[in-house]
Coordinates of C-alpha atoms and ligand atoms in Angstrom, one line a residue:
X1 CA -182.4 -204.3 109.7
X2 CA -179.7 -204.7 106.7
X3 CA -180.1 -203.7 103.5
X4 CA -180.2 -207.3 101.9
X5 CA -179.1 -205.6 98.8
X6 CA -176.0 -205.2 99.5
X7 CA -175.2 -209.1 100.1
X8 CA -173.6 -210.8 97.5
X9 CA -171.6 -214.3 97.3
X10 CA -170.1 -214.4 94.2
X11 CA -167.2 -212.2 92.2
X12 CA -168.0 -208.7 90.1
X13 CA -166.1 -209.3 86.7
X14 CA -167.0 -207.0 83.9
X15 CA -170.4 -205.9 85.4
X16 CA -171.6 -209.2 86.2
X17 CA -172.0 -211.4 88.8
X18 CA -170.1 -214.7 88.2
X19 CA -172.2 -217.9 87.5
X20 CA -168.8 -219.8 87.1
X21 CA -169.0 -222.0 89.7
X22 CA -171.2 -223.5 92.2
X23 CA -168.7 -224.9 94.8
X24 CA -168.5 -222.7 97.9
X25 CA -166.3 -221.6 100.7
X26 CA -167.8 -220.3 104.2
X27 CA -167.0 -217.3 105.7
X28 CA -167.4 -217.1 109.6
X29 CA -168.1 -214.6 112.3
X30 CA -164.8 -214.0 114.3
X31 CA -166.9 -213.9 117.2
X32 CA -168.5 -217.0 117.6
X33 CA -167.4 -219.2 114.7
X34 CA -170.9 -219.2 113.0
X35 CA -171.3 -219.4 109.5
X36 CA -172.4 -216.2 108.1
X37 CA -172.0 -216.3 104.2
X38 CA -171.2 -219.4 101.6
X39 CA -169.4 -217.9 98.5
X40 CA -168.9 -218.8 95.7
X41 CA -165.2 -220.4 95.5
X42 CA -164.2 -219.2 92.2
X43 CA -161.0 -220.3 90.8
X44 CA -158.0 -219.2 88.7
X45 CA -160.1 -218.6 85.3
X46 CA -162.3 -215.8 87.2
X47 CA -158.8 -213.8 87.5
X48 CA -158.0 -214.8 84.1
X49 CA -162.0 -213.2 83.1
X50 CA -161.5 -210.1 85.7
X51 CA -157.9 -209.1 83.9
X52 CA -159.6 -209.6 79.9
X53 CA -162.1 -207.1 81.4
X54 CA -160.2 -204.8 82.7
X55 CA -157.9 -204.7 79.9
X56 CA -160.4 -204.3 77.4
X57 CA -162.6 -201.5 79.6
X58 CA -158.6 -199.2 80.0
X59 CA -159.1 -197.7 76.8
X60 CA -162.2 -196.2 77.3
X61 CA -162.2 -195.4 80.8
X62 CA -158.4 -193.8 80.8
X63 CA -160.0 -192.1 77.8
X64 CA -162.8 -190.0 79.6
X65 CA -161.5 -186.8 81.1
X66 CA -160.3 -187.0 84.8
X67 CA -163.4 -184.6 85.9
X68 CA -165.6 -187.2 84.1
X69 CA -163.8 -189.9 86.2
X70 CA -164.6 -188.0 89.4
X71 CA -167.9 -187.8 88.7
X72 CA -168.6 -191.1 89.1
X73 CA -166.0 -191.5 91.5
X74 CA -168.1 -188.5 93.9
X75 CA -171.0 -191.0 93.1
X76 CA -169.5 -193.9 94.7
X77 CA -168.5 -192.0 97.4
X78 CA -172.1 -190.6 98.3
X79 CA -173.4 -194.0 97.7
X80 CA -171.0 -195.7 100.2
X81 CA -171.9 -192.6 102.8
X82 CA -175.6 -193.1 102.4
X83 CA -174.9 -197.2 103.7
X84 CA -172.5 -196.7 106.7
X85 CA -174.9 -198.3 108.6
X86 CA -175.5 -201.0 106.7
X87 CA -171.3 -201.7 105.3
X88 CA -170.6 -200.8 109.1
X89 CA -172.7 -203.9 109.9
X90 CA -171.2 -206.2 107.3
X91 CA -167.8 -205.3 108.3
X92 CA -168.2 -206.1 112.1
X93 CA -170.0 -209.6 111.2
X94 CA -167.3 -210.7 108.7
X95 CA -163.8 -208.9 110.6
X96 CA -165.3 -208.4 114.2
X97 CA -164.1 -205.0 114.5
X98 CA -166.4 -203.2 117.0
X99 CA -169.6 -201.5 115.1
X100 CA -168.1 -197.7 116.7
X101 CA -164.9 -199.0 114.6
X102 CA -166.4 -200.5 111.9
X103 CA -168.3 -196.9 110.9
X104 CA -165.0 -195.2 111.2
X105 CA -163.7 -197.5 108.5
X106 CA -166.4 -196.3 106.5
X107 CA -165.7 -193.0 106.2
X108 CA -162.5 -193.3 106.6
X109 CA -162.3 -195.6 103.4
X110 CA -165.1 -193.2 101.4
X111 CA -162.7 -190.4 102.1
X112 CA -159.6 -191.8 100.2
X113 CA -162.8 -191.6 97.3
X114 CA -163.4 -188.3 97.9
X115 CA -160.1 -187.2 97.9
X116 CA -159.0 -189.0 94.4
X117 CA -161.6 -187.7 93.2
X118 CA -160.2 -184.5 92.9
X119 CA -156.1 -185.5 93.2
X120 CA -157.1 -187.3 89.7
X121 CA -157.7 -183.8 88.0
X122 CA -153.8 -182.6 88.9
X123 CA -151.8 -185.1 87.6
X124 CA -149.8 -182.5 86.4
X125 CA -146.3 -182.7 83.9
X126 CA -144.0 -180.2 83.2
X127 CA -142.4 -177.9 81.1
X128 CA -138.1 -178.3 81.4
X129 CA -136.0 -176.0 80.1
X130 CA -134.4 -177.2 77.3
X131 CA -130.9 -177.7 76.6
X132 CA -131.2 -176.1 72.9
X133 CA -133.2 -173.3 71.2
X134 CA -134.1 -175.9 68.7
X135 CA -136.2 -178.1 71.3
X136 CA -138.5 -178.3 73.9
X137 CA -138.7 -180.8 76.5
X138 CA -142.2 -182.1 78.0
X139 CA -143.4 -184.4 80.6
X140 CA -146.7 -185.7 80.9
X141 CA -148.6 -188.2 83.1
X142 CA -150.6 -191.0 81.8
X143 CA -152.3 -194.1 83.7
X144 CA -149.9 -197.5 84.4
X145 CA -153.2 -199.9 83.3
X146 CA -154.6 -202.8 84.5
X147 CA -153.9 -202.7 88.3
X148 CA -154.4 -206.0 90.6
X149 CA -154.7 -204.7 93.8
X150 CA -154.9 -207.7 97.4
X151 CA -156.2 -206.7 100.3
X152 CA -156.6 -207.9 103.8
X153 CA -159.2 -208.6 106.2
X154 CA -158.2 -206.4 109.2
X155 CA -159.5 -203.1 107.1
X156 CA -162.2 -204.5 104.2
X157 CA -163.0 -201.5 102.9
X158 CA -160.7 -198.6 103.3
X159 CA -157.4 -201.1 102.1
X160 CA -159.7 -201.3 98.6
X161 CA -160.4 -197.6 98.8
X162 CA -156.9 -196.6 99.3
X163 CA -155.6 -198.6 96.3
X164 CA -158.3 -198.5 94.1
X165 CA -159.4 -194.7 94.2
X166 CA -155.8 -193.3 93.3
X167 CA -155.9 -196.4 90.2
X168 CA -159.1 -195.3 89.0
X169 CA -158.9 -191.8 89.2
X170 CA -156.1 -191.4 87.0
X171 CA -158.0 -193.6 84.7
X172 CA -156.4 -197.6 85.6
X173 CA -158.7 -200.5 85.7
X174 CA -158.5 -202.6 88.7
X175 CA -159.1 -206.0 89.8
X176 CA -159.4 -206.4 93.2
X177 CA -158.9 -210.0 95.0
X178 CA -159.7 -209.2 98.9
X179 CA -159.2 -211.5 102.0
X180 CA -161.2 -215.0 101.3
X181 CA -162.0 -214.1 105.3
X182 CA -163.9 -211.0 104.7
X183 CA -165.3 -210.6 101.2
X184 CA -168.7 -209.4 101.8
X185 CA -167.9 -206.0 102.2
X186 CA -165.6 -205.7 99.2
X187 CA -168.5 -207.4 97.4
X188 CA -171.3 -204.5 98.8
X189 CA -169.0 -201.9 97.5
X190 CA -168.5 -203.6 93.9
X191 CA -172.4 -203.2 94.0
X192 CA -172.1 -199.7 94.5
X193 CA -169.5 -199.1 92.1
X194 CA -172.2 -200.8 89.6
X195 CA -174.7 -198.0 90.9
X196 CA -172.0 -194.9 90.4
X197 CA -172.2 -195.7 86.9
X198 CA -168.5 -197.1 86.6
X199 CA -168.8 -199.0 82.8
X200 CA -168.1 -202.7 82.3
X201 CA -164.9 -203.8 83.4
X202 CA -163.2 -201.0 85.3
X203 CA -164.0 -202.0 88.7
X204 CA -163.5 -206.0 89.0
X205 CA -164.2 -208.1 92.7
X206 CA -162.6 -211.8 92.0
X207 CA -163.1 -213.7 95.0
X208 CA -162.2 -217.7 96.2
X209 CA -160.3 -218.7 99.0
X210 CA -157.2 -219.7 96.5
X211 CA -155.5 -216.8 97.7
X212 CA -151.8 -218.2 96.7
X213 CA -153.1 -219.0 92.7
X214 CA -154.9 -215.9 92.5
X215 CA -152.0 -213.8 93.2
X216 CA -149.9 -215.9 91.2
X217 CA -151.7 -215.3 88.1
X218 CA -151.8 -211.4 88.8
X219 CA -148.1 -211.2 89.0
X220 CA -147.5 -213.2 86.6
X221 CA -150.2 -211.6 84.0
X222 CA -148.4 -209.8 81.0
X223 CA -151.7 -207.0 80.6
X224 CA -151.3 -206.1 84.2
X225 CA -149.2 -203.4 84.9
X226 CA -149.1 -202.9 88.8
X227 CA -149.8 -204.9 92.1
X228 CA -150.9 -203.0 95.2
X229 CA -151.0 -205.5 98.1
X230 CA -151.5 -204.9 101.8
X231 CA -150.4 -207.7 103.7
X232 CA -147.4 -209.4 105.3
X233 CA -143.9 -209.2 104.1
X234 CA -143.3 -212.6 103.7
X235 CA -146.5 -212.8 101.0
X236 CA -145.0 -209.4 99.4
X237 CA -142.1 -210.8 98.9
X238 CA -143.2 -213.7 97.5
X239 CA -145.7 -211.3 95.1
X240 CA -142.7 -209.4 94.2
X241 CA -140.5 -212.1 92.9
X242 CA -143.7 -213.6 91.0
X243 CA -144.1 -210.2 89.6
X244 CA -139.9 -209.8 88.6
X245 CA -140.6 -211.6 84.9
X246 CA -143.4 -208.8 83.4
X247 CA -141.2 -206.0 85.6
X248 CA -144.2 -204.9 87.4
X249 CA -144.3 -201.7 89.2
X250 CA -145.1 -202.6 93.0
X251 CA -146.8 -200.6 95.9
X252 CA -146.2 -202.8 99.2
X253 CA -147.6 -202.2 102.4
X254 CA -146.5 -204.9 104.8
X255 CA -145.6 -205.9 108.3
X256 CA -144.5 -203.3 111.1
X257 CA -142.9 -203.5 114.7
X258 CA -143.6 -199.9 115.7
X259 CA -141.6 -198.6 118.8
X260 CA -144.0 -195.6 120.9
X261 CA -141.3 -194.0 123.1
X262 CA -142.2 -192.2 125.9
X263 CA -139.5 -189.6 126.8
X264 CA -139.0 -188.7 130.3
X265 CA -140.4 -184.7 129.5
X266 CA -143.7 -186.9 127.9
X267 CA -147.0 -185.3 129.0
X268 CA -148.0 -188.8 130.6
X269 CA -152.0 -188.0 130.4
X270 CA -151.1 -187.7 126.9
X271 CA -149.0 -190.5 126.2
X272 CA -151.3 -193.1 127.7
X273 CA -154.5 -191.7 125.5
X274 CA -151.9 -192.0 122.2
X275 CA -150.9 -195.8 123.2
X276 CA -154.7 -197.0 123.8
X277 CA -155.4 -196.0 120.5
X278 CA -152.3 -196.9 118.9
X279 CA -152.3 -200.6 120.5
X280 CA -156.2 -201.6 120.9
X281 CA -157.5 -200.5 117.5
X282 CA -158.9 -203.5 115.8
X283 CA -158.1 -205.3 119.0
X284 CA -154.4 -204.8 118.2
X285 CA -154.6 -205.9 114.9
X286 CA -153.5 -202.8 112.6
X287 CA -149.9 -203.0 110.8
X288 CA -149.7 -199.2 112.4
X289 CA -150.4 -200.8 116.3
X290 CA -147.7 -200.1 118.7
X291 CA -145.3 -203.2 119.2
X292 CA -142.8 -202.1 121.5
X293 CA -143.5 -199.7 124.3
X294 CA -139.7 -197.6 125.0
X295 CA -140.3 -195.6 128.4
X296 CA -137.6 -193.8 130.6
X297 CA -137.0 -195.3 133.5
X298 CA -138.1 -192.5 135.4
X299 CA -141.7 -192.3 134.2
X300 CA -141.6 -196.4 134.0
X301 CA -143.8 -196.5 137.0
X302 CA -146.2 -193.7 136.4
X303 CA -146.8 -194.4 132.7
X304 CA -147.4 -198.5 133.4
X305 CA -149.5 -197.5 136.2
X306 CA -152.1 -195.3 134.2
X307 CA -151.7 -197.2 131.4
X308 CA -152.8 -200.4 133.2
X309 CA -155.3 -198.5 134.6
X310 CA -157.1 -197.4 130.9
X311 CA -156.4 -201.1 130.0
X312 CA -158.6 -202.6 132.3
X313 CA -161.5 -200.0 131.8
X314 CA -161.3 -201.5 127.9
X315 CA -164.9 -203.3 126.9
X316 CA -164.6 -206.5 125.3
X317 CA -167.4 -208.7 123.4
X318 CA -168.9 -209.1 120.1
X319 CA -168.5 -205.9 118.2
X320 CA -172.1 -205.7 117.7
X321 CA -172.5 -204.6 121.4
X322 CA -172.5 -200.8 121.7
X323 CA -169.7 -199.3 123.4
X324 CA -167.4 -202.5 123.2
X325 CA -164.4 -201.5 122.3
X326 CA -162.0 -204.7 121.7
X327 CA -163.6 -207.4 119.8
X328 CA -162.4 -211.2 118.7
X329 CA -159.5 -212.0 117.5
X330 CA -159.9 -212.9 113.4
X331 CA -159.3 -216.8 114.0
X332 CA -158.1 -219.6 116.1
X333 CA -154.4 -219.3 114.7
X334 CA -154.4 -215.7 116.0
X335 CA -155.3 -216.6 119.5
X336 CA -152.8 -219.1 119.1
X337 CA -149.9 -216.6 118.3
X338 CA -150.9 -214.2 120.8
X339 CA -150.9 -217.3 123.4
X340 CA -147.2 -218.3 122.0
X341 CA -146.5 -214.8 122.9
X342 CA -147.3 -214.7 126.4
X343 CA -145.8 -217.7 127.0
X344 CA -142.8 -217.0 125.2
X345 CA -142.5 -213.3 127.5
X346 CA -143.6 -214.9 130.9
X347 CA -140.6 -217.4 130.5
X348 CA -137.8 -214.6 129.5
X349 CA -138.6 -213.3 132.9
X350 CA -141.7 -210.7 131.5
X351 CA -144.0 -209.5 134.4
X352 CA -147.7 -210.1 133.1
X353 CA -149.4 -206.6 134.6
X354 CA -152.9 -207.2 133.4
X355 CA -154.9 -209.6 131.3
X356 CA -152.5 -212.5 130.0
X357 CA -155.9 -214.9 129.2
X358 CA -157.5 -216.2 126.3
X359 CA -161.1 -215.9 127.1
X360 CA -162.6 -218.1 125.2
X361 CA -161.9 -220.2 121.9
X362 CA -162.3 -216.1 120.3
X363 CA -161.1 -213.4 122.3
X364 CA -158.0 -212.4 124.2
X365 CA -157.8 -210.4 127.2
X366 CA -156.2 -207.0 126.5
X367 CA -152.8 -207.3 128.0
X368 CA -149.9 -205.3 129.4
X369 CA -146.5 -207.0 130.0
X370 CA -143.7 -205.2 131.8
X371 CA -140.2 -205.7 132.1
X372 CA -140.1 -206.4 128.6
X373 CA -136.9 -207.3 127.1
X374 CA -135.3 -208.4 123.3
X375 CA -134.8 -211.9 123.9
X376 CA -138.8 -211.9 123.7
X377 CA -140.2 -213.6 120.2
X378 CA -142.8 -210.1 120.4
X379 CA -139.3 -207.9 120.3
X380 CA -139.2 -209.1 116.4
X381 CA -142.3 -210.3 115.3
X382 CA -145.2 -208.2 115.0
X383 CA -148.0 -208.9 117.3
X384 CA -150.9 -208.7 115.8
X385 CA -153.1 -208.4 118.7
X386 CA -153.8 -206.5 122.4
X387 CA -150.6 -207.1 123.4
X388 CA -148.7 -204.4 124.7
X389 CA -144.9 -204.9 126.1
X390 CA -143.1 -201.9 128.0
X391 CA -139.6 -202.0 127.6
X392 CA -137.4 -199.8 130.3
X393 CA -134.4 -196.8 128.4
X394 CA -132.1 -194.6 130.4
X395 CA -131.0 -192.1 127.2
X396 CA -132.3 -191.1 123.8
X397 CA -129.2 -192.9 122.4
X398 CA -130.8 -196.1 123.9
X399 CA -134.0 -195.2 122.9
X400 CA -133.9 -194.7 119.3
X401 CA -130.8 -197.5 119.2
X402 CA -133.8 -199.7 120.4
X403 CA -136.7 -198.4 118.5
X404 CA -134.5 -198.4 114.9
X405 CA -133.5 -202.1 115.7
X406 CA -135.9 -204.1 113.4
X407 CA -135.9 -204.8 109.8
X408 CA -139.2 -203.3 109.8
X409 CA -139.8 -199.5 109.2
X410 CA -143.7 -198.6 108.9
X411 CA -145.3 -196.5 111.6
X412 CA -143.6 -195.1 115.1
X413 CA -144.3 -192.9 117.5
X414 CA -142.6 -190.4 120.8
X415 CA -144.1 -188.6 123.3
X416 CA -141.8 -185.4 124.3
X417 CA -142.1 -181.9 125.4
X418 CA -139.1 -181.0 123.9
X419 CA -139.0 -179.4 120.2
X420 CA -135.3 -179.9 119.9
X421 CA -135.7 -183.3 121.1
X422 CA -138.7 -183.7 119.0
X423 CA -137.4 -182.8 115.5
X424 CA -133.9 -185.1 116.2
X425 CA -135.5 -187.6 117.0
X426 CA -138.2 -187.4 114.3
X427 CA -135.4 -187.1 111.8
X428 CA -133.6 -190.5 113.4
X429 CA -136.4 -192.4 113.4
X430 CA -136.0 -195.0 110.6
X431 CA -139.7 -195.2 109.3
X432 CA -142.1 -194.0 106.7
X433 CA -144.4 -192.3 109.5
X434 CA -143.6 -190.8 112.7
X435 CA -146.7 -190.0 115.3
X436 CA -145.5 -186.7 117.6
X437 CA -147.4 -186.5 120.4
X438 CA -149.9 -188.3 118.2
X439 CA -150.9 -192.3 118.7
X440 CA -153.7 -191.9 115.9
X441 CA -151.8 -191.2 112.1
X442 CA -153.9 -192.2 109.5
X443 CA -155.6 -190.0 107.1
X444 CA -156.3 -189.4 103.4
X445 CA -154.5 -186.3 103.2
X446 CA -151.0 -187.9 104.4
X447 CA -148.8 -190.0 102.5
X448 CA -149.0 -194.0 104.5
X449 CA -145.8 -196.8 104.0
X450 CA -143.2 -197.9 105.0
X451 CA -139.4 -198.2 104.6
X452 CA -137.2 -201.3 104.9
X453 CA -138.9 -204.9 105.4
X454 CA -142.2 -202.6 105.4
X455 CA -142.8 -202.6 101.7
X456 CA -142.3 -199.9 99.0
X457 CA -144.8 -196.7 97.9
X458 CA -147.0 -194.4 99.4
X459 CA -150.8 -194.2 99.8
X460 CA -153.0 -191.4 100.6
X461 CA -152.2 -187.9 100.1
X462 CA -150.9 -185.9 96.9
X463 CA -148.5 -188.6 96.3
X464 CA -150.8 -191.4 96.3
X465 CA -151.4 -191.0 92.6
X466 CA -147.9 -190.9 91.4
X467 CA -147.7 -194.8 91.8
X468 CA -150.9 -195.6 89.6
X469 CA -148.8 -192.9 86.8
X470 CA -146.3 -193.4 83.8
X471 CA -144.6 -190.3 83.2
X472 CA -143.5 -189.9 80.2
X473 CA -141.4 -187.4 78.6
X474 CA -141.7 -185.3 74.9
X475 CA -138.9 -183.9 73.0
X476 CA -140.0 -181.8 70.1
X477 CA -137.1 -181.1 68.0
X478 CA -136.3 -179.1 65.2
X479 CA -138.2 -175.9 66.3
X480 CA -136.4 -173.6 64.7
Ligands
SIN1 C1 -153.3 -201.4 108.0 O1 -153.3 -202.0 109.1 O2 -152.9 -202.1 107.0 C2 -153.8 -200.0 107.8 C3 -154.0 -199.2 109.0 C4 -154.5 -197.8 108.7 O3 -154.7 -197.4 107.6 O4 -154.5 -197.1 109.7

């Protein structure tokens, strides 16, 4: 049984659930195309409400003291604990994830809470040594503002979390437009927020399937300060040259193409666990999943071999199923990409070694292609589904000339024995995270984003805050 109380189909502005509108837009279940939810399709003026609100509640709320701010940020925190179940739930039926998956996200996304919580009482300045006897030089830290943070449907909670924890902590107001595919669950945890005891206005949910209007007018929006979006880099760009006229700060977290290289001193055992996890998470759709498999020729045969071998143990279904471990894919044009893709490999001479099969209308078979090679459309774009390709390298010049050949730069990830090895190659690696030994990165306490066409800023971690902070600097003069 779910906790009906947590459904809602309409935005949170100021503290209140909007009446604005009576038109809807559906939301389905990845799964089986049925209509789970009908919300309420608000348009551009709800944005228009959300920012008034949130521009009105900064003063107050970047006013209370940061352990007051924690407070009810520790609150939120509990509250979304004490629902796993029940968010869990909501997740899988809106994004598909698998339920084990979905109550990972859960506390993966409350922990970004938890942690802000507390990174929101060091926002520390400094003292500088001044330059004359007759000043001293200060630097302290104060919140950006209003922050407009989009987020996508492959993670509904923890994208919000991660954004909106660091923004609140250090005392910004927010408003949040997620995915039009998967509001529900930002919706649950707007109720939630009401329940911490956040006051009117901080925390604001605007949702309606305009996603390109809604954006606009956040960018575009002289009181807000900063945009956060998760998504691909052709939207970021397009939210970042929108966003050029008010000289907005930006944090960006967008597309990735990450290489897993599997050296030819790799503990194989090893290297096959890291690349199920970093591949089939969400069914392959994480901007972290491996894209490009690199292996040495002369583990090529043993590492496809196991690897095939974990791939076809993988259980696929609707994520409400215990113990399934891929679910469907988020809609038909994803299927259709992923199709493209196999097509595209099998005729530049790719050798399909398992799966290589829609299902049905919703799912994909998890797949392993071999022989991979760059003229493939999946050597560039990112995949976006349980795809893997295996590429074949004879030197670590090859290997990181291949993995470092892409204009994207989020996550990426080796497999060695070697420490020498690993730290030069570490070091080479053009992206914002490297995974050692290590197919499974993410984490609260470590900064996540990219470098390159993989966006701009860092979330999670110590510096997480820094990009929700002005600092600004105090001269005091004649001291004397
Ligand atoms: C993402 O896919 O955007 C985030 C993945 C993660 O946090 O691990």
């Amino acid at each position: 049984m779910m906790n009906k109380e947590l459904l809602f189909n309409t935005s949170y502005v100021d503290g209140k659930w909007s009446t604005n509108t009576s038109e809807t837009f559906k939301v389905y279940n990845p799964a089986n195309g049925e209509v789970i939810a009908e919300i309420r399709d608000d348009d551009a003026s709800i944005v228009e409400q959300a920012i008034t609100a949130a521009d009105k509640a900064f003063k107050q709320w970047s006013g209370k003291t940061a352990s007051e701010r924690s407070k009810i940020l520790e609150k939120w925190y509990d509250l979304i604990c004490e629902n796993q179940e029940d968010l869990a739930k909501i997740m899988t039926y809106e994004c598909g994830k698998p339920l084990t998956e979905s109550r990972g996200e859960v506390s993966y996304g409350a922990s970004f809470i938890k942690w802000f919580a507390e990174e929101g009482k060091r926002t520390y300045g400094d003292v500088i040594p001044s330059t004359s006897n007759s000043k001293r030089i200060v630097t302290i830290k104060q919140p950006i503002g209003v922050v407009g943070a989009m987020t996508p449907w492959n993670f509904p909670l923890a994208m919000i979390t991660r954004k909106v924890a660091p923004a609140l902590a250090t005392g910004c107001t927010v408003v949040v437009r997620p995915s039009e595919e998967t509001p529900l669950t930002a919706l649950a945890i707007a109720k939630l927020s009401k329940d911490a005891g956040f006051p009117n206005g901080v925390f604001n949910v605007v949702v309606g399937k305009d996603a390109p209007t809604m954006g606009k007018i956040l960018c575009e929006s002289n009181l807000v300060k900063k945009i956060s979006f998760t998504g691909s880099t052709k939207v970021g760009q397009l939210l970042m040259s929108q966003s050029a006229k008010t000289l907005k700060k930006m944090s960006l977290e967008l597309g990735g193409n990450a290489p897993f290289i599997v050296f030819e001193d790799a503990d194989l055992d090893a290297a096959v666990q890291g690349a199920m996890v970093s591949k089939y998470r969400n069914a392959g759709q994480t901007c972290v999943c491996v894209n490009r498999f690199l292996v040495h020729e002369n583990v090529y045969d043993e590492f496809v071999e196991k690897f095939v071998a974990e791939v076809l143990k993988l259980k696929i279904g609707n994520g409400w199923v215990e113990k399934v471990e891929i679910g469907p894919l988020i809609h038909k044009k994803a299927l259709e990409k992923t199709e493209d893709f196999i097509v595209d490999a099998k005729n530049k001479g790719g050798e399909i070694l398992c799966g290589g099969n829609k299902i049905d209308q919703f799912f994909y078979e998890p797949t392993v292609i071999g022989e991979a090679n760059t003229k493939m459309d999946l050597t560039h774009e990112e995949i976006f589904g349980p795809v893997a390709a295996i590429f074949k390298f004879s030197t670590d010049e090859e290997a990181l000339r291949m993995a470092n050949d892409t204009k994207y730069g989020l996550a990426s990830y080796f497999y060695s024995q070697n420490i020498s090895r690993c730290w030069k190659v570490a070091e080479a690696l053009e992206y914002g995270m490297v995974g050692i030994n290590e197919g499974l990165i993410s984490t609260e306490v470590a900064p996540f984003g990219g470098i390159k066409h993989s966006g701009m800023g860092r979330e999670g971690s110590k510096y997480g805050v820094e990009d929700y902070l002005e600092i600004k600097y105090l001269c005091f003069g004649n001291m004397e």
